[in-house]
């Protein structure tokens, strides 16, 4: 086994026994080969084509490739967050022909060594999962929080017309209105660092933005402020529901397919529904084509909002109830 990054990692006999694997830091020229081995991953909702170039430029992120006989067979990204105490694991994928052979485990261990060598203050590994956790998982991970996943699909033109028919245009108003409030970056930065929002609204004091879990810290907010996000609350002075909507981006399901991600925090059904409508109105107004919209929300809100989507909005529910789990473990 060799590493081609210039960084030296302590030897690991278990990893050294995996003959034929080479590890390197990803570069721009690797993109096409990575995409070729990533076909159909995440049910067509792969975010990597949109984020790959940005990931390569992030100062606290490393994108690591595993190769076998010179061919890319796996990828994992690790990003240091939480004031240097946590490494966020993302984007893990293994080529279909290599799955079930232990490649993912070897890559995870290699990345852990790499992080420890480069960032010795990191204490915890954190990731998000959408599969059901079993007893073995809880022996390895601590559950930080979980959100229900509501996944629907529709044509943006149909949604725009439906919202108009129902009179649910959902425009954001000022802070004294009943309508949701869309925050400018400075206000969002201050509000999401407040003790009240962390205690009363955020699930276990965690900001989860498009599968990325962050503690409400200034360094993490600096990361989030660089992204294309709509920040929304029901009340800018004393919010009880807050949401983050990642701007839509194309996904490789087919031509003119987009992914819209909404992270909803809070337990008030009416206010959560208003913010959902406001996000839909804002982003479907300019899109042309099909949309896969995935919303993460407090589990008791899933059924009434699923009923609202099917019965009132007339959109298709892609799958039944599933959960997004934020888990962590001590860095081995």
Tab-separated table of N, CA and C in Angstrom, residues 22-116:
chain	number	residue	atom	x	y	z
A	22	UNK	N	-3.986	1.182	-3.573
A	22	UNK	CA	-3.174	2.397	-3.448
A	22	UNK	C	-4.109	3.556	-3.129
A	23	UNK	N	-3.622	4.496	-2.325
A	23	UNK	CA	-4.440	5.626	-1.904
A	23	UNK	C	-3.798	6.924	-2.367
A	24	UNK	N	-4.626	7.861	-2.814
A	24	UNK	CA	-4.125	9.164	-3.248
A	24	UNK	C	-5.193	10.219	-2.998
A	25	UNK	N	-4.749	11.453	-2.920
A	25	UNK	CA	-5.674	12.581	-2.822
A	25	UNK	C	-6.231	12.877	-4.207
A	26	UNK	N	-7.547	13.065	-4.290
A	26	UNK	CA	-8.201	13.304	-5.579
A	26	UNK	C	-7.776	14.650	-6.168
A	27	UNK	N	-7.723	14.703	-7.488
A	27	UNK	CA	-7.440	15.933	-8.215
A	27	UNK	C	-8.517	16.116	-9.285
A	28	UNK	N	-8.502	17.256	-9.962
A	28	UNK	CA	-9.524	17.570	-10.964
A	28	UNK	C	-9.600	16.504	-12.057
A	29	UNK	N	-8.444	15.987	-12.478
A	29	UNK	CA	-8.417	15.030	-13.583
A	29	UNK	C	-9.061	13.692	-13.242
A	30	UNK	N	-9.332	13.440	-11.963
A	30	UNK	CA	-9.950	12.176	-11.557
A	30	UNK	C	-11.465	12.183	-11.706
A	31	UNK	N	-12.041	13.323	-12.015
A	31	UNK	CA	-13.496	13.472	-11.945
A	31	UNK	C	-14.241	12.455	-12.806
A	32	UNK	N	-13.873	12.322	-14.059
A	32	UNK	CA	-14.613	11.441	-14.967
A	32	UNK	C	-14.547	9.992	-14.492
A	33	UNK	N	-13.404	9.564	-14.014
A	33	UNK	CA	-13.271	8.184	-13.543
A	33	UNK	C	-14.101	7.953	-12.287
A	34	UNK	N	-14.163	8.958	-11.410
A	34	UNK	CA	-14.992	8.843	-10.196
A	34	UNK	C	-16.460	8.735	-10.575
A	35	UNK	N	-16.899	9.563	-11.505
A	35	UNK	CA	-18.297	9.519	-11.911
A	35	UNK	C	-18.650	8.197	-12.592
A	36	UNK	N	-17.706	7.636	-13.310
A	36	UNK	CA	-17.968	6.367	-13.988
A	36	UNK	C	-18.233	5.245	-12.998
A	37	UNK	N	-17.560	5.274	-11.848
A	37	UNK	CA	-17.791	4.207	-10.862
A	37	UNK	C	-18.895	4.572	-9.874
A	38	UNK	N	-19.531	5.745	-10.068
A	38	UNK	CA	-20.576	6.207	-9.146
A	38	UNK	C	-21.969	6.147	-9.742
A	39	UNK	N	-22.130	5.480	-10.873
A	39	UNK	CA	-23.429	5.465	-11.538
A	39	UNK	C	-24.502	4.866	-10.638
A	40	UNK	N	-25.662	5.540	-10.618
A	40	UNK	CA	-26.852	5.094	-9.876
A	40	UNK	C	-26.694	5.158	-8.358
A	41	UNK	N	-25.633	5.766	-7.857
A	41	UNK	CA	-25.465	5.856	-6.411
A	41	UNK	C	-26.475	6.841	-5.825
A	42	UNK	N	-26.908	6.582	-4.603
A	42	UNK	CA	-27.869	7.420	-3.879
A	42	UNK	C	-29.181	7.592	-4.648
A	43	UNK	N	-29.572	6.545	-5.378
A	43	UNK	CA	-30.839	6.604	-6.095
A	43	UNK	C	-30.914	7.713	-7.127
A	44	UNK	N	-29.758	8.083	-7.679
A	44	UNK	CA	-29.722	9.161	-8.664
A	44	UNK	C	-29.599	10.548	-8.070
A	45	UNK	N	-29.544	10.656	-6.732
A	45	UNK	CA	-29.456	11.966	-6.077
A	45	UNK	C	-28.019	12.304	-5.674
A	46	UNK	N	-27.078	11.897	-6.469
A	46	UNK	CA	-25.676	12.117	-6.137
A	46	UNK	C	-25.339	13.605	-6.230
A	47	UNK	N	-24.833	14.137	-5.133
A	47	UNK	CA	-24.449	15.547	-5.074
A	47	UNK	C	-23.018	15.787	-5.543
A	48	UNK	N	-22.213	14.722	-5.669
A	48	UNK	CA	-20.793	14.903	-5.953
A	48	UNK	C	-20.507	15.626	-7.267
A	49	UNK	N	-21.258	15.376	-8.351
A	49	UNK	CA	-20.952	16.124	-9.582
A	49	UNK	C	-20.995	17.635	-9.394
A	50	UNK	N	-21.889	18.101	-8.518
A	50	UNK	CA	-22.017	19.538	-8.279
A	50	UNK	C	-20.952	20.052	-7.316
A	51	UNK	N	-20.504	19.225	-6.376
A	51	UNK	CA	-19.631	19.708	-5.299
A	51	UNK	C	-18.164	19.346	-5.474
A	52	UNK	N	-17.855	18.484	-6.394
A	52	UNK	CA	-16.493	17.945	-6.465
A	52	UNK	C	-15.439	19.045	-6.560
A	53	UNK	N	-15.604	19.968	-7.486
A	53	UNK	CA	-14.598	21.017	-7.667
A	53	UNK	C	-14.445	21.875	-6.413
A	54	UNK	N	-15.575	22.182	-5.763
A	54	UNK	CA	-15.515	22.990	-4.542
A	54	UNK	C	-14.822	22.227	-3.422
A	55	UNK	N	-15.108	20.941	-3.323
A	55	UNK	CA	-14.471	20.128	-2.283
A	55	UNK	C	-12.947	20.166	-2.410
A	56	UNK	N	-12.445	20.124	-3.622
A	56	UNK	CA	-10.993	20.111	-3.814
A	56	UNK	C	-10.341	21.403	-3.341
A	57	UNK	N	-11.135	22.471	-3.235
A	57	UNK	CA	-10.586	23.771	-2.847
A	57	UNK	C	-10.731	24.071	-1.357
A	58	UNK	N	-11.519	23.285	-0.648
A	58	UNK	CA	-11.752	23.570	0.775
A	58	UNK	C	-10.500	23.262	1.589
A	59	UNK	N	-10.052	24.218	2.407
A	59	UNK	CA	-8.759	24.053	3.089
A	59	UNK	C	-8.732	22.936	4.124
A	60	UNK	N	-9.863	22.637	4.764
A	60	UNK	CA	-9.877	21.622	5.813
A	60	UNK	C	-10.463	20.292	5.338
A	61	UNK	N	-10.510	20.082	4.031
A	61	UNK	CA	-11.085	18.854	3.473
A	61	UNK	C	-10.044	18.101	2.646
A	62	UNK	N	-10.122	16.780	2.733
A	62	UNK	CA	-9.312	15.902	1.892
A	62	UNK	C	-10.254	14.907	1.227
A	63	UNK	N	-10.135	14.754	-0.074
A	63	UNK	CA	-10.889	13.751	-0.817
A	63	UNK	C	-9.905	12.649	-1.198
A	64	UNK	N	-10.130	11.453	-0.683
A	64	UNK	CA	-9.187	10.348	-0.834
A	64	UNK	C	-9.757	9.292	-1.773
A	65	UNK	N	-8.929	8.818	-2.679
A	65	UNK	CA	-9.307	7.759	-3.615
A	65	UNK	C	-8.567	6.476	-3.274
A	66	UNK	N	-9.246	5.360	-3.449
A	66	UNK	CA	-8.612	4.043	-3.394
A	66	UNK	C	-8.557	3.502	-4.813
A	67	UNK	N	-7.398	2.997	-5.202
A	67	UNK	CA	-7.220	2.439	-6.535
A	67	UNK	C	-6.794	0.972	-6.432
A	68	UNK	N	-7.202	0.229	-7.418
A	68	UNK	CA	-6.788	-1.172	-7.541
A	68	UNK	C	-6.335	-1.389	-8.967
A	69	UNK	N	-5.059	-1.780	-9.109
A	69	UNK	CA	-4.465	-1.934	-10.440
A	69	UNK	C	-4.623	-0.652	-11.255
A	70	UNK	N	-4.477	0.472	-10.554
A	70	UNK	CA	-4.517	1.780	-11.193
A	70	UNK	C	-5.893	2.350	-11.441
A	71	UNK	N	-6.940	1.588	-11.150
A	71	UNK	CA	-8.305	2.023	-11.417
A	71	UNK	C	-8.986	2.480	-10.132
A	72	UNK	N	-9.689	3.627	-10.185
A	72	UNK	CA	-10.391	4.138	-9.014
A	72	UNK	C	-11.540	3.192	-8.665
A	73	UNK	N	-11.554	2.706	-7.411
A	73	UNK	CA	-12.622	1.804	-6.977
A	73	UNK	C	-13.376	2.325	-5.756
A	74	UNK	N	-12.899	3.411	-5.139
A	74	UNK	CA	-13.596	3.926	-3.959
A	74	UNK	C	-13.178	5.363	-3.687
A	75	UNK	N	-14.060	6.085	-3.005
A	75	UNK	CA	-13.803	7.482	-2.629
A	75	UNK	C	-14.393	7.759	-1.261
A	76	UNK	N	-13.693	8.599	-0.511
A	76	UNK	CA	-14.231	9.130	0.731
A	76	UNK	C	-13.693	10.540	0.929
A	77	UNK	N	-14.555	11.409	1.449
A	77	UNK	CA	-14.144	12.763	1.779
A	77	UNK	C	-14.190	12.951	3.294
A	78	UNK	N	-13.175	13.611	3.827
A	78	UNK	CA	-13.151	13.937	5.250
A	78	UNK	C	-12.920	15.434	5.397
A	79	UNK	N	-13.702	16.062	6.277
A	79	UNK	CA	-13.631	17.514	6.471
A	79	UNK	C	-13.589	17.809	7.963
A	80	UNK	N	-12.637	18.609	8.378
A	80	UNK	CA	-12.482	18.942	9.797
A	80	UNK	C	-13.354	20.151	10.132
A	81	UNK	N	-14.216	19.990	11.148
A	81	UNK	CA	-15.153	21.030	11.562
A	81	UNK	C	-15.100	21.171	13.085
A	82	UNK	N	-16.048	21.933	13.645
A	82	UNK	CA	-16.197	22.066	15.104
A	82	UNK	C	-14.907	22.528	15.774
A	83	UNK	N	-14.306	23.601	15.251
A	83	UNK	CA	-13.069	24.155	15.812
A	83	UNK	C	-11.941	23.127	15.850
A	84	UNK	N	-11.923	22.235	14.860
A	84	UNK	CA	-10.831	21.273	14.750
A	84	UNK	C	-10.976	20.034	15.596
A	85	UNK	N	-12.146	19.824	16.216
A	85	UNK	CA	-12.322	18.666	17.095
A	85	UNK	C	-13.052	17.500	16.436
A	86	UNK	N	-13.676	17.727	15.280
A	86	UNK	CA	-14.507	16.703	14.648
A	86	UNK	C	-14.126	16.560	13.187
A	87	UNK	N	-14.113	15.314	12.711
A	87	UNK	CA	-13.948	15.073	11.284
A	87	UNK	C	-15.268	14.542	10.741
A	88	UNK	N	-15.752	15.204	9.710
A	88	UNK	CA	-17.010	14.846	9.069
A	88	UNK	C	-16.709	13.952	7.872
A	89	UNK	N	-17.294	12.762	7.862
A	89	UNK	CA	-17.087	11.786	6.793
A	89	UNK	C	-18.242	11.888	5.808
A	90	UNK	N	-17.914	12.050	4.517
A	90	UNK	CA	-18.954	12.231	3.491
A	90	UNK	C	-18.559	11.544	2.199
A	91	UNK	N	-19.576	11.311	1.376
A	91	UNK	CA	-19.352	10.915	-0.010
A	91	UNK	C	-18.834	9.505	-0.218
A	92	UNK	N	-18.819	8.675	0.811
A	92	UNK	CA	-18.256	7.337	0.678
A	92	UNK	C	-18.965	6.551	-0.418
A	93	UNK	N	-18.184	5.970	-1.307
A	93	UNK	CA	-18.730	5.159	-2.382
A	93	UNK	C	-17.684	4.136	-2.821
A	94	UNK	N	-18.160	2.973	-3.220
A	94	UNK	CA	-17.306	1.894	-3.694
A	94	UNK	C	-17.868	1.401	-5.019
A	95	UNK	N	-16.997	1.131	-5.967
A	95	UNK	CA	-17.431	0.623	-7.268
A	95	UNK	C	-18.249	-0.656	-7.085
A	96	UNK	N	-19.315	-0.831	-7.865
A	96	UNK	CA	-20.182	-2.011	-7.703
A	96	UNK	C	-19.430	-3.335	-7.684
A	97	UNK	N	-18.410	-3.486	-8.507
A	97	UNK	CA	-17.681	-4.757	-8.580
A	97	UNK	C	-16.831	-5.033	-7.357
A	98	UNK	N	-16.619	-4.014	-6.500
A	98	UNK	CA	-15.746	-4.172	-5.337
A	98	UNK	C	-16.505	-4.150	-4.012
A	99	UNK	N	-17.811	-4.034	-4.071
A	99	UNK	CA	-18.580	-3.980	-2.838
A	99	UNK	C	-18.606	-5.340	-2.145
A	100	UNK	N	-18.679	-5.296	-0.814
A	100	UNK	CA	-18.705	-6.526	-0.037
A	100	UNK	C	-17.345	-7.165	0.164
A	101	UNK	N	-16.276	-6.472	-0.203
A	101	UNK	CA	-14.921	-7.026	-0.089
A	101	UNK	C	-14.099	-6.329	0.988
A	102	UNK	N	-14.723	-5.470	1.781
A	102	UNK	CA	-14.003	-4.797	2.851
A	102	UNK	C	-13.281	-3.530	2.432
A	103	UNK	N	-13.481	-3.078	1.197
A	103	UNK	CA	-12.776	-1.884	0.714
A	103	UNK	C	-13.164	-0.654	1.524
A	104	UNK	N	-14.462	-0.488	1.805
A	104	UNK	CA	-14.917	0.699	2.540
A	104	UNK	C	-14.274	0.765	3.918
A	105	UNK	N	-14.208	-0.354	4.608
A	105	UNK	CA	-13.603	-0.365	5.942
A	105	UNK	C	-12.135	0.006	5.914
A	106	UNK	N	-11.404	-0.500	4.927
A	106	UNK	CA	-9.986	-0.171	4.800
A	106	UNK	C	-9.806	1.311	4.490
A	107	UNK	N	-10.646	1.836	3.606
A	107	UNK	CA	-10.561	3.255	3.260
A	107	UNK	C	-10.873	4.131	4.469
A	108	UNK	N	-11.892	3.762	5.241
A	108	UNK	CA	-12.227	4.520	6.451
A	108	UNK	C	-11.061	4.555	7.423
A	109	UNK	N	-10.427	3.412	7.635
A	109	UNK	CA	-9.294	3.356	8.563
A	109	UNK	C	-8.121	4.178	8.045
A	110	UNK	N	-7.884	4.100	6.745
A	110	UNK	CA	-6.800	4.884	6.171
A	110	UNK	C	-7.045	6.375	6.369
A	111	UNK	N	-8.286	6.813	6.108
A	111	UNK	CA	-8.612	8.234	6.271
A	111	UNK	C	-8.488	8.667	7.729
A	112	UNK	N	-8.835	7.792	8.653
A	112	UNK	CA	-8.679	8.118	10.080
A	112	UNK	C	-7.214	8.372	10.408
A	113	UNK	N	-6.326	7.513	9.897
A	113	UNK	CA	-4.899	7.722	10.122
A	113	UNK	C	-4.420	9.035	9.495
A	114	UNK	N	-4.928	9.307	8.316
A	114	UNK	CA	-4.529	10.528	7.627
A	114	UNK	C	-4.952	11.763	8.416
A	115	UNK	N	-6.168	11.747	8.937
A	115	UNK	CA	-6.672	12.870	9.721
A	115	UNK	C	-5.851	13.047	10.990
A	116	UNK	N	-5.551	11.942	11.677
A	116	UNK	CA	-4.769	12.041	12.912
A	116	UNK	C	-3.372	12.600	12.655
